[in-house]
Coordinates of C-alpha atoms in Angstrom, one line a residue:
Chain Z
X177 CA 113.3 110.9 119.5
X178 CA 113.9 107.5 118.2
X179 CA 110.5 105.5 116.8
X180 CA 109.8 102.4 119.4
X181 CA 110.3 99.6 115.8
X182 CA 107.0 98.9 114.9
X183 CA 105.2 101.4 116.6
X184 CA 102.8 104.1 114.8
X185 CA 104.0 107.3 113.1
X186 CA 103.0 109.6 110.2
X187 CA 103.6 109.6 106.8
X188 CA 103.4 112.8 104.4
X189 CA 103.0 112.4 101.1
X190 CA 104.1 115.6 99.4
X191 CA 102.5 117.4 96.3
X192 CA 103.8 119.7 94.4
X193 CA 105.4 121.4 91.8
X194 CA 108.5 120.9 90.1
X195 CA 110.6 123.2 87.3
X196 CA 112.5 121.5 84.7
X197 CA 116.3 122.3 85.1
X198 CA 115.6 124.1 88.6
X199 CA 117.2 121.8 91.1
X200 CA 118.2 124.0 93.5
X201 CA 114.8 125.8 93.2
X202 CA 113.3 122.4 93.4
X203 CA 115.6 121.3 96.3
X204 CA 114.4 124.0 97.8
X205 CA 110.7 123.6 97.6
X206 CA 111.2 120.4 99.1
X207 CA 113.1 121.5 102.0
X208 CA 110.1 123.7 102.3
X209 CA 107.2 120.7 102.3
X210 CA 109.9 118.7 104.2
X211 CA 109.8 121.1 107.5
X212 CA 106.3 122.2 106.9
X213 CA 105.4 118.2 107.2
X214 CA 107.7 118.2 109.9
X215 CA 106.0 120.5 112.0
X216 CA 103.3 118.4 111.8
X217 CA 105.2 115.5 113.5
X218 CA 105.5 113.5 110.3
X219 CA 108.7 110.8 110.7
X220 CA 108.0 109.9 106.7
X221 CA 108.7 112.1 103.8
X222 CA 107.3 110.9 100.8
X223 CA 108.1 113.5 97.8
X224 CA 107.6 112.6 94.0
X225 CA 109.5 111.0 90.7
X226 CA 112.2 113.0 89.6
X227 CA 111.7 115.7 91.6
X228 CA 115.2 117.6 91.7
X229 CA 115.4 117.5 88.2
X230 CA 112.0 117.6 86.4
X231 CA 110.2 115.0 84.4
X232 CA 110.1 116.0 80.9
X233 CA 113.8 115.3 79.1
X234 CA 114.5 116.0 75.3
X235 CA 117.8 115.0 75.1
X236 CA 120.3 112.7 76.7
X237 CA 122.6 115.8 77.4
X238 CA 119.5 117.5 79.4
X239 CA 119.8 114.5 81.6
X240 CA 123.6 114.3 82.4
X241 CA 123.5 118.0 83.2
X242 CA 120.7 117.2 85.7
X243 CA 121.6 113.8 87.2
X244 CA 123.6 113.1 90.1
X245 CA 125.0 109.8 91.9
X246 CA 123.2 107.9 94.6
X247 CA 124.8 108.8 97.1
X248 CA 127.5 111.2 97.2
X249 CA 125.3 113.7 94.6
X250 CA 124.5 117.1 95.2
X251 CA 120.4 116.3 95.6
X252 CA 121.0 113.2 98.1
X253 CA 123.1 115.0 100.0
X254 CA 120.5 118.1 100.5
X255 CA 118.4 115.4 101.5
X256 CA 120.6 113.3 103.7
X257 CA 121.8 116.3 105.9
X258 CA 117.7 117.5 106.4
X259 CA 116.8 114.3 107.6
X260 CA 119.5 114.6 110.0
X261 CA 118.4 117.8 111.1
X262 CA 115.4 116.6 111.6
X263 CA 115.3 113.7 112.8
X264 CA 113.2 112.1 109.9
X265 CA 113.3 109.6 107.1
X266 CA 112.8 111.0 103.5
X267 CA 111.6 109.0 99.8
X268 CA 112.6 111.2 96.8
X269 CA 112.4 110.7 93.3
X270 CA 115.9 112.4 92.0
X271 CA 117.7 112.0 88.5
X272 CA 120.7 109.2 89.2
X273 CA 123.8 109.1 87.3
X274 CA 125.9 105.9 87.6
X275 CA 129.0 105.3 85.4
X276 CA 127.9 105.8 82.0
X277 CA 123.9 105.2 82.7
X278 CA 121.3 107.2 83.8
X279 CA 118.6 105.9 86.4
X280 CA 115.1 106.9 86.9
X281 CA 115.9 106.3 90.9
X282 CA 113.9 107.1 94.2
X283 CA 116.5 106.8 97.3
X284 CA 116.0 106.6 101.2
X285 CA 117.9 108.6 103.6
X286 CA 117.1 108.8 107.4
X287 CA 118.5 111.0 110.8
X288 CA 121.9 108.8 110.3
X289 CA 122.0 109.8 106.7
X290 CA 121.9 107.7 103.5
X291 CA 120.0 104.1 103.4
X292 CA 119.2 103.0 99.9
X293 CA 118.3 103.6 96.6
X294 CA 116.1 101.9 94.0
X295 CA 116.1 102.2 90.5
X296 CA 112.5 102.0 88.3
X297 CA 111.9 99.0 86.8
X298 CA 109.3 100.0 84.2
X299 CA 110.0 102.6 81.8
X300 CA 107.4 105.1 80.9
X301 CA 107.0 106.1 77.4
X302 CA 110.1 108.1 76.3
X303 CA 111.6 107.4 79.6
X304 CA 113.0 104.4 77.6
X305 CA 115.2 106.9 75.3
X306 CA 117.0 108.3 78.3
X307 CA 117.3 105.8 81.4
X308 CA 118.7 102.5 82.0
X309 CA 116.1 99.8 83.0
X310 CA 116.3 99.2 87.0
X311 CA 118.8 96.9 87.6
X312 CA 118.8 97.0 91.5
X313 CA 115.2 94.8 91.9
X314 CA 112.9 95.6 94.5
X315 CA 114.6 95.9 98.1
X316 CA 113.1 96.3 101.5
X317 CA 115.1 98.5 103.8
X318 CA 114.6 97.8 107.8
X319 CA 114.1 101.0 109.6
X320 CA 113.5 101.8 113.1
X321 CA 109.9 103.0 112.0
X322 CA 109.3 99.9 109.9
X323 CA 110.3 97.6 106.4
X324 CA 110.6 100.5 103.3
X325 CA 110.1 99.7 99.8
X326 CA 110.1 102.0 97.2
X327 CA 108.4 101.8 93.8
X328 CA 108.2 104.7 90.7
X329 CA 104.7 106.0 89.0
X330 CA 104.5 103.1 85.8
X331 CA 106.1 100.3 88.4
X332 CA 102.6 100.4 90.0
X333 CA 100.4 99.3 87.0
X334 CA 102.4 95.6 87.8
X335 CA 100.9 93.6 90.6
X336 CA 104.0 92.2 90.9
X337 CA 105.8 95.3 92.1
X338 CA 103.3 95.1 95.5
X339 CA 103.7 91.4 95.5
X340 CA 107.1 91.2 95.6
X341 CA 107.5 93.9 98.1
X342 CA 104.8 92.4 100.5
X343 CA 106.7 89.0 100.0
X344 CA 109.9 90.6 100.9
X345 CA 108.4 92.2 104.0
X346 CA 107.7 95.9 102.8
X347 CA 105.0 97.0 105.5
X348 CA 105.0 100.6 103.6
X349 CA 105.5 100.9 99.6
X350 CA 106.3 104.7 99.3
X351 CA 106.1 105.5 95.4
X352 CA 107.4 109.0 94.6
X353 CA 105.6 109.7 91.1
X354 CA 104.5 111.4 88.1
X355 CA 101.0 110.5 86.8
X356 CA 100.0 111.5 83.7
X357 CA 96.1 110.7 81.6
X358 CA 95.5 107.5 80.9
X359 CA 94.3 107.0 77.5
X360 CA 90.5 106.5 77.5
X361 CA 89.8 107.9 81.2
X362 CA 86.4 108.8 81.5
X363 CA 85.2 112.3 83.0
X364 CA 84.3 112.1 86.2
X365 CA 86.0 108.2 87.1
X366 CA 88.7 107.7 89.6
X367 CA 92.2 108.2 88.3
X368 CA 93.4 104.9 87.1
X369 CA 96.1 105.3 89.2
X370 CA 94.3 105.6 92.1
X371 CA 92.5 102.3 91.6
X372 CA 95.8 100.6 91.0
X373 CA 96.9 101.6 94.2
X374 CA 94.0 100.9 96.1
X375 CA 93.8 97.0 94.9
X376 CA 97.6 96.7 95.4
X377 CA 97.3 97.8 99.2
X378 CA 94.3 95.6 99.9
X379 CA 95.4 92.4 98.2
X380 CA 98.9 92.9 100.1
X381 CA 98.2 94.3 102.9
X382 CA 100.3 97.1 102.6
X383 CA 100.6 100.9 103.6
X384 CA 101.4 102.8 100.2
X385 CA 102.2 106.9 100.1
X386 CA 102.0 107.9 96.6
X387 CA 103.6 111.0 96.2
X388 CA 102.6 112.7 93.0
X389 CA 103.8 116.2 91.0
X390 CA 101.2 118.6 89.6
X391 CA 101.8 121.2 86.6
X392 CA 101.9 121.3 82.7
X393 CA 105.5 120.8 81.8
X394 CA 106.4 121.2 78.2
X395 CA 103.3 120.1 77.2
X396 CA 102.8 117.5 79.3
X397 CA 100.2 117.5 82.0
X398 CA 100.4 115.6 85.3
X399 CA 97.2 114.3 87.0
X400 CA 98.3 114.9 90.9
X401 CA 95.6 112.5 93.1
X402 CA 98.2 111.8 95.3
X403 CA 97.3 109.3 97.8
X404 CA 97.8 107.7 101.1
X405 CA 96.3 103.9 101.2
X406 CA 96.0 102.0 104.1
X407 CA 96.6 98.0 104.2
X408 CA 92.5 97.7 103.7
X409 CA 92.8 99.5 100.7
X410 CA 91.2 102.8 101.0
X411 CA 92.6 105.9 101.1
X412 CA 93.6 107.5 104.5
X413 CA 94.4 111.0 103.2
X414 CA 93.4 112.4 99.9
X415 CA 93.0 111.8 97.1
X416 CA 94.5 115.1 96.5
X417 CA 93.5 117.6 94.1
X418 CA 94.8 117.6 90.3
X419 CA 96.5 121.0 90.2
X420 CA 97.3 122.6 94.0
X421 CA 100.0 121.7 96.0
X422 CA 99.6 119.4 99.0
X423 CA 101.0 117.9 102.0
X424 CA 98.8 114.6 103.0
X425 CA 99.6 112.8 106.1
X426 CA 98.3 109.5 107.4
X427 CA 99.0 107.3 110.5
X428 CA 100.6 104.2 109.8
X429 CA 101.2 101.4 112.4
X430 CA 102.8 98.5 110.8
X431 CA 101.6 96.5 113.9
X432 CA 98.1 96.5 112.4
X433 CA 99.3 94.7 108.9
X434 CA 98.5 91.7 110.3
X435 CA 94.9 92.2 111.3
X436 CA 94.1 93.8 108.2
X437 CA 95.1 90.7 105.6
X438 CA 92.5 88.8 107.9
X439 CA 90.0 89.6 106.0
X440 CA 87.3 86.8 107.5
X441 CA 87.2 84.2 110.3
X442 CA 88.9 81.9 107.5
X443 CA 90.9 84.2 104.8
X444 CA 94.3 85.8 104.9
X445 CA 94.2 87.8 101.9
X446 CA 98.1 87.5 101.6
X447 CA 98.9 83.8 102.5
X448 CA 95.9 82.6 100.7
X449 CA 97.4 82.5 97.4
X450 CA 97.4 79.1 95.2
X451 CA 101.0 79.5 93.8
X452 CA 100.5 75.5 92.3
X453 CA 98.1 77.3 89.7
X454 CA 99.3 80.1 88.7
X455 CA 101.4 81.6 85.5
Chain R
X207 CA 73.7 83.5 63.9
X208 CA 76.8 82.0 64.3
X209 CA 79.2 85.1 65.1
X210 CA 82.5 86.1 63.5
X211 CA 85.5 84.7 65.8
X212 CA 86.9 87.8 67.3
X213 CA 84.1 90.1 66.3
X214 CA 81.9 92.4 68.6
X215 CA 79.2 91.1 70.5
X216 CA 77.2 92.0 73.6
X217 CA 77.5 90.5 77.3
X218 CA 75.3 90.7 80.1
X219 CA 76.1 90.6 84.3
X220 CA 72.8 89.5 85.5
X221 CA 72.8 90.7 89.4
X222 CA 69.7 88.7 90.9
X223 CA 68.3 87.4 94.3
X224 CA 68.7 83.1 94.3
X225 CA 66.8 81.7 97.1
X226 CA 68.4 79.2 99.1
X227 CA 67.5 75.8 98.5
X228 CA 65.0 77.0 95.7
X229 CA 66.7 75.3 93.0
X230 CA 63.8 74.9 90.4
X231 CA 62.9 78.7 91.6
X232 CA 66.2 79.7 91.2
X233 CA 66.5 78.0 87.6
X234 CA 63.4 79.5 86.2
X235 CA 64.5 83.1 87.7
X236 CA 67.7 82.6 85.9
X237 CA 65.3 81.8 83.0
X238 CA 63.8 84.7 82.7
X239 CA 66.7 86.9 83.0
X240 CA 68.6 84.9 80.0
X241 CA 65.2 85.4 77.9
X242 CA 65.4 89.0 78.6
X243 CA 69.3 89.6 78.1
X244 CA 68.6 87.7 74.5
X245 CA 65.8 90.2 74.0
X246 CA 68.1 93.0 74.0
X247 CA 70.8 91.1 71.6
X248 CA 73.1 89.4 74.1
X249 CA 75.5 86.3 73.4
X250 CA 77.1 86.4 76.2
X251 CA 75.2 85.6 79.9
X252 CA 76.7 85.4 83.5
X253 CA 75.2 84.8 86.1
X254 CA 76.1 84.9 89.7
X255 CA 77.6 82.3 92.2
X256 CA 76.0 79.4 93.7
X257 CA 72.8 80.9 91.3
X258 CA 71.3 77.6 91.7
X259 CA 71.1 76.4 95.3
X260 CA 71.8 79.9 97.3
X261 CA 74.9 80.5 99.1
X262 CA 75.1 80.0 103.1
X263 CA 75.5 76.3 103.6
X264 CA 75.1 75.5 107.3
X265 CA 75.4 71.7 107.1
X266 CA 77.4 69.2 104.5
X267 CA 74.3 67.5 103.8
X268 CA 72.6 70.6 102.1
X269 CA 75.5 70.8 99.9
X270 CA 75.1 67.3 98.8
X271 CA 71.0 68.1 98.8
X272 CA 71.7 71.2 96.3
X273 CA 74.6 70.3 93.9
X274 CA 75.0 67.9 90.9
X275 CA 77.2 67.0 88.0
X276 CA 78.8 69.5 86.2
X277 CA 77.9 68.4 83.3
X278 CA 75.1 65.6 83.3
X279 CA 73.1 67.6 86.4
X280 CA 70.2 68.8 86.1
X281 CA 71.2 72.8 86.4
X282 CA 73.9 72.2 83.7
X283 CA 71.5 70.4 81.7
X284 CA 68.6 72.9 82.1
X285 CA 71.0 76.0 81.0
X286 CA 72.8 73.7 77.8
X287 CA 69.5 73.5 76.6
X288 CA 68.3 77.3 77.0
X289 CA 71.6 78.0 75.6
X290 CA 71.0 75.6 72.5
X291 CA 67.1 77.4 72.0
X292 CA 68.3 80.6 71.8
X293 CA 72.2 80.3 70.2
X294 CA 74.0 82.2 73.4
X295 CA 76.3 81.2 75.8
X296 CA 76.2 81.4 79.5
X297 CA 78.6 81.0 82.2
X298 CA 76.7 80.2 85.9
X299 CA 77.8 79.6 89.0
X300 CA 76.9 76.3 90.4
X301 CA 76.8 74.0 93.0
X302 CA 79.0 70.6 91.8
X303 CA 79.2 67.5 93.4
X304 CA 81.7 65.1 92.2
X305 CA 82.6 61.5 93.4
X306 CA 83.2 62.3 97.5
X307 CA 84.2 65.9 96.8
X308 CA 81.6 69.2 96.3
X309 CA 82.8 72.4 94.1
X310 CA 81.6 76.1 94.3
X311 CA 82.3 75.5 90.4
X312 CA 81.1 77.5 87.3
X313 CA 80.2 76.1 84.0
X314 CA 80.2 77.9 79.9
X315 CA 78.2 76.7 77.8
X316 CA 76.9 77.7 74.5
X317 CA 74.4 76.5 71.4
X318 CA 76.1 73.4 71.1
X319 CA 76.3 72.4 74.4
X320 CA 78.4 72.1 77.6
X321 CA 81.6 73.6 76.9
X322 CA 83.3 73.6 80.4
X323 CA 83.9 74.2 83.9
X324 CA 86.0 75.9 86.7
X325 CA 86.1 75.1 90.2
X326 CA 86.5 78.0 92.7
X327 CA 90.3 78.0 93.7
X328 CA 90.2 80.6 96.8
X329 CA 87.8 79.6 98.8
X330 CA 86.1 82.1 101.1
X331 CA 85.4 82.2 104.8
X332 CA 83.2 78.9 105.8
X333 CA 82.9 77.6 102.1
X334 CA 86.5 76.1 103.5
X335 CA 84.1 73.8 105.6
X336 CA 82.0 72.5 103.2
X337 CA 83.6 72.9 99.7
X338 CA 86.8 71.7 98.1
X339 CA 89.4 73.9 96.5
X340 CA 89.4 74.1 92.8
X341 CA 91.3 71.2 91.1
X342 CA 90.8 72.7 87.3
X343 CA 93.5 75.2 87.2
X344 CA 92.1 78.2 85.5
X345 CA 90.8 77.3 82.0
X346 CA 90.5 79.6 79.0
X347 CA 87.8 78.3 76.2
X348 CA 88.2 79.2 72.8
X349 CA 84.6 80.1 71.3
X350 CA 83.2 81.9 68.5
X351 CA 82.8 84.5 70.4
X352 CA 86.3 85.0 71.7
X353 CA 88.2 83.1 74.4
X354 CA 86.5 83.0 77.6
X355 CA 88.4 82.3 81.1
X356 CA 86.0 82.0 84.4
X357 CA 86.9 83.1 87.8
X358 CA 84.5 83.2 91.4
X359 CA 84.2 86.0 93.6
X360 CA 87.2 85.4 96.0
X361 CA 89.3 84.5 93.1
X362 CA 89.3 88.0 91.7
X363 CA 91.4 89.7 95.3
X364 CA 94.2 87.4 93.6
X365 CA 95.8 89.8 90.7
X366 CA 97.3 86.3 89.5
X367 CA 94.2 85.0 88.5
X368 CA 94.1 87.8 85.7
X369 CA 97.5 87.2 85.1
X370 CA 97.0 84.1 84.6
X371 CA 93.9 83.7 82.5
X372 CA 95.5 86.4 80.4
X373 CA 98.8 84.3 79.9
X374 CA 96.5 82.0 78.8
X375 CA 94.8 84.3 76.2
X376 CA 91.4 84.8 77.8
X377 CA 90.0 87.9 76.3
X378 CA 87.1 88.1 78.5
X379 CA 86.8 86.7 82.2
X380 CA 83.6 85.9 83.1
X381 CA 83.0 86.4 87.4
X382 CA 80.1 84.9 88.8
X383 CA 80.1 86.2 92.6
X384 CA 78.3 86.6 95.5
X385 CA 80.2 89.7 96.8
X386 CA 80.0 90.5 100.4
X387 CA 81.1 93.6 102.5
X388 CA 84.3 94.0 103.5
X389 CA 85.8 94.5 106.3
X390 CA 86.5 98.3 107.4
X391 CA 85.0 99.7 103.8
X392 CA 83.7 102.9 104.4
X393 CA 80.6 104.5 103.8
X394 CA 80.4 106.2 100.5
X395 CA 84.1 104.4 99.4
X396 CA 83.7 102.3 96.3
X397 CA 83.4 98.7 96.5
X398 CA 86.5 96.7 96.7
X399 CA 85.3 94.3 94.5
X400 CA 84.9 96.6 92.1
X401 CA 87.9 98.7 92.5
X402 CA 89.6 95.0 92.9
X403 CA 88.4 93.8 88.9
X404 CA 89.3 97.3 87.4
X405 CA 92.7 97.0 88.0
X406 CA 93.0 93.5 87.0
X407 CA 91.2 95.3 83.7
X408 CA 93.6 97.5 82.9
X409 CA 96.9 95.5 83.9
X410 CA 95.5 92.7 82.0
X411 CA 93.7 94.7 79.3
X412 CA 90.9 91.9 79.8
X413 CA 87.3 92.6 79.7
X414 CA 85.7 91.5 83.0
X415 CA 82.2 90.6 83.4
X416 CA 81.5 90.4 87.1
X417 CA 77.2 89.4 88.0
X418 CA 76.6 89.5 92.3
X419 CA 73.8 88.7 94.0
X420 CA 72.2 91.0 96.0
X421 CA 69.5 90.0 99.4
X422 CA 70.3 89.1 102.4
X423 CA 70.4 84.8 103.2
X424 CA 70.3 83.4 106.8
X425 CA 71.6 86.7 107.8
X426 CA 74.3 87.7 105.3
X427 CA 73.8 90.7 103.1
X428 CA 75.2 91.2 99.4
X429 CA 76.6 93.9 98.0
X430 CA 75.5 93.7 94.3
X431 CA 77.6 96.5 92.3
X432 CA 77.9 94.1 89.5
X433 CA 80.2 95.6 86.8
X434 CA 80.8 95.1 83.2
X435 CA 85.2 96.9 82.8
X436 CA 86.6 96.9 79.4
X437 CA 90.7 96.3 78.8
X438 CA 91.4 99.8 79.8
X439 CA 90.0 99.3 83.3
X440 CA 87.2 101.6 83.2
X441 CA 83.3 100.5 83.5
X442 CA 81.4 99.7 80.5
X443 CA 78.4 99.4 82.3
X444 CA 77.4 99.3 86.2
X445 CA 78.5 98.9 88.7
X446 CA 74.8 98.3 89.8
X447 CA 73.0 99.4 92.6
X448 CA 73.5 97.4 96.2
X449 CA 70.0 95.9 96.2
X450 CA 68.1 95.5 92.7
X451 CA 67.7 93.0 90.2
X452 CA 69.5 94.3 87.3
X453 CA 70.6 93.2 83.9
X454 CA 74.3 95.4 82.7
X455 CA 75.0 94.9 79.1
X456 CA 77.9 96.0 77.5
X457 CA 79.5 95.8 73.8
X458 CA 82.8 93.6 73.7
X459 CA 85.1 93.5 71.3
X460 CA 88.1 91.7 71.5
X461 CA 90.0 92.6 68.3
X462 CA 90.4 96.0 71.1
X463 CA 92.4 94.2 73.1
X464 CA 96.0 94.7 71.5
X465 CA 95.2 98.8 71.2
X466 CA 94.1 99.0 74.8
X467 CA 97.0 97.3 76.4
X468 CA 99.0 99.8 74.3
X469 CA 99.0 102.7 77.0
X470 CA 101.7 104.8 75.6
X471 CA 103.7 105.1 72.2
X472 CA 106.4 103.0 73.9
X473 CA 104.2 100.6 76.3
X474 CA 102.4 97.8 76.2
X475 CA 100.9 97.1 79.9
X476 CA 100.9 94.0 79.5
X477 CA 104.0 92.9 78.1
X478 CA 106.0 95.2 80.1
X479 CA 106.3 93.1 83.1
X480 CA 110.1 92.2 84.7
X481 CA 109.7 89.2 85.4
X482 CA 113.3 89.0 85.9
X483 CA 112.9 90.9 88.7
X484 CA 109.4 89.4 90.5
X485 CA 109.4 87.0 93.4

């Protein structure tokens, strides 16, 4: 069935696991959440950074053996030819090869196959030794269930990223992802990344699916606390848990956006910048 | 004792009930609190929004009844001199008339006198009735203590205004506020406001300072939760609870600032921005 533009539908954002190398295992495991979420009547799939190939790279070599292109690679394809199948749209972090560069690159693929692909902006850590910069900026794809942006994991700590979505259109930010600690977080407080997430959605008026792994991988934890934010800013599924796997679905209806950036009789949270002042 | 520039030193969010209209009330309850904060060591004093003349203006002529000069009124005048007694600074919000036009403005000042002022630049709900936008830009004041940037309630769902007191080298931003519910926040959720000035915390690695009201005036509740968040985004003190008086202290030290922003070996959160990229 194809979405009424603009109407509601659900989005899933998917939790889980990852293993470094294992993309056909991992491929798998997505298919997996992908038809589980499915069954639940979710149109958009929202899985997390890197997830075909794993996060945690030691050498360059490790990522050419891992990477594919965007399309026409082995992961986008998987992807492309479920959401046919299905009849859905899918986010996915994957490992992109392009010429002689490597990407960090989330693509979107819907029931008449490939749409786009994005490449992070902001490196994380020793990201930096392995993949190009994102040289592709920040595009908003039109879909029949609404306008798609995509950002990766360290792209969120940038207002800027939301801003520039929201300015182009985006009505849902879906950010496949791989949290780690923040230095300094205390026990007990909210995931920074959470509260980045939160603010971005309210002051934009946005619907963002953060889609996070879980698992220790070569050392390196990953928080999960995925989360589903509405365009008021609070959460409409999850958090999730740090450590289990997890399929959270919310209802978005980009019809609403509007209505939720009037924030008072007087106040639209998104027009009511002062662009003379500012940096 | 005059501090060292860039040294340690304590500030306080005073979160207090004004009275509308009360002006000499309101002064001497400010009073009080100051006295108190300096009791416990404090250099640095903020104070919440409109502290002097109350908040819910229903007619242009009790704006003009409860403002004056900033500086030369008598509410800047009374708080230069309690600043010069006790050797502190203190940022207030205030009611300022000027020529024709009326502010929802704050003022710093500190043992030497007036220092400076800001004028609200998002104006919120019916203050567009009765107020002017701010004219100032946003401001950053070097002082012994550190520099010191001011922003109003409003003024903090606008990630630029972090951004750009932090371009401008404010180490701390002082918020005076008057924090009201928002719309669709549910119960038990945290505070937008609060989750709002975290972020801009940690993407800004600013220390934040924000001092609500709390009561209810003419029929309009407060929210209180005032928060002290260092340059990592996480609370230092607070937030406070929804209806008490309440003094949040916190230790700030600026010479953090450089360490905190450094979130990873290769990252510095706020230098990482693509501003190549942004709209």
């Amino acid at each position: 069935m194809t979405p009424v533009p603009g109407s509601a539908f659900k989005v899933a954002a998917i939790q889980f696991e990852p293993e470094f190398g294992a993309v056909d295992r991992n491929l798998a495991a997505m298919e997996a959440h992908i038809r589980a979420a499915h069954a639940q009547g979710v149109r958009l799939m929202v899985l997390p950074e890197l997830a075909d190939s794993g996060y945690v790279f030691e050498t360059q070599s490790e990522v050419a053996r891992l990477s594919g292109p965007i399309p026409g690679g082995p992961s986008t394809d998987f992807l492309c030819s479920l959401a046919a199948e299905l009849g859905v749209w899918i986010v996915s972090g994957l490992c992109e090869v392009a010429g002689d560069a490597f990407y960090n690159s989330a693509m979107l693929c819907g029931p008449d196959g490939f749409i786009g692909g994005y490449r992070k902006l902001h490196l994380w850590n020793r990201e930096t030794l392995f993949f190009a910069p994102g040289d592709l900026g920040l595009p908003v794809f039109d879909t029949p269930l609404g306008r798609i942006g995509m950002a990766i994991c360290y792209d969120g700590w940038f207002p800027e990223t939301f801003r520039t979505l929201a300015d182009k259109g985006a009505q849902i930010v879906c950010v496949p992802t791989n949290w780690v600690p923040m230095p300094d977080q205390p026990e007990g407080a909210e995931a920074m990344a959470n509260t980045l997430h939160k603010a971005a959605a309210h002051s934009n008026g946005l619907y963002i699916a953060c889609a996070d792994r879980v698992g220790t991988e070569r050392g390196q934890p990953f928080i999960g606390q995925s989360l589903i934010v509405g365009p008021n800013g609070f959460a409409l599924d999850g958090p999730a848990d740090k450590t289990s796997e997890r399929i959270l679905i919310a209802e978005v209806d980009p019809s609403g956006i509007a209505a939720a950036r009037k924030i008072s009789e007087y106040n639209d949270v998104h027009a009511d910048r002062r662009r003379d002042v500012y940096s």
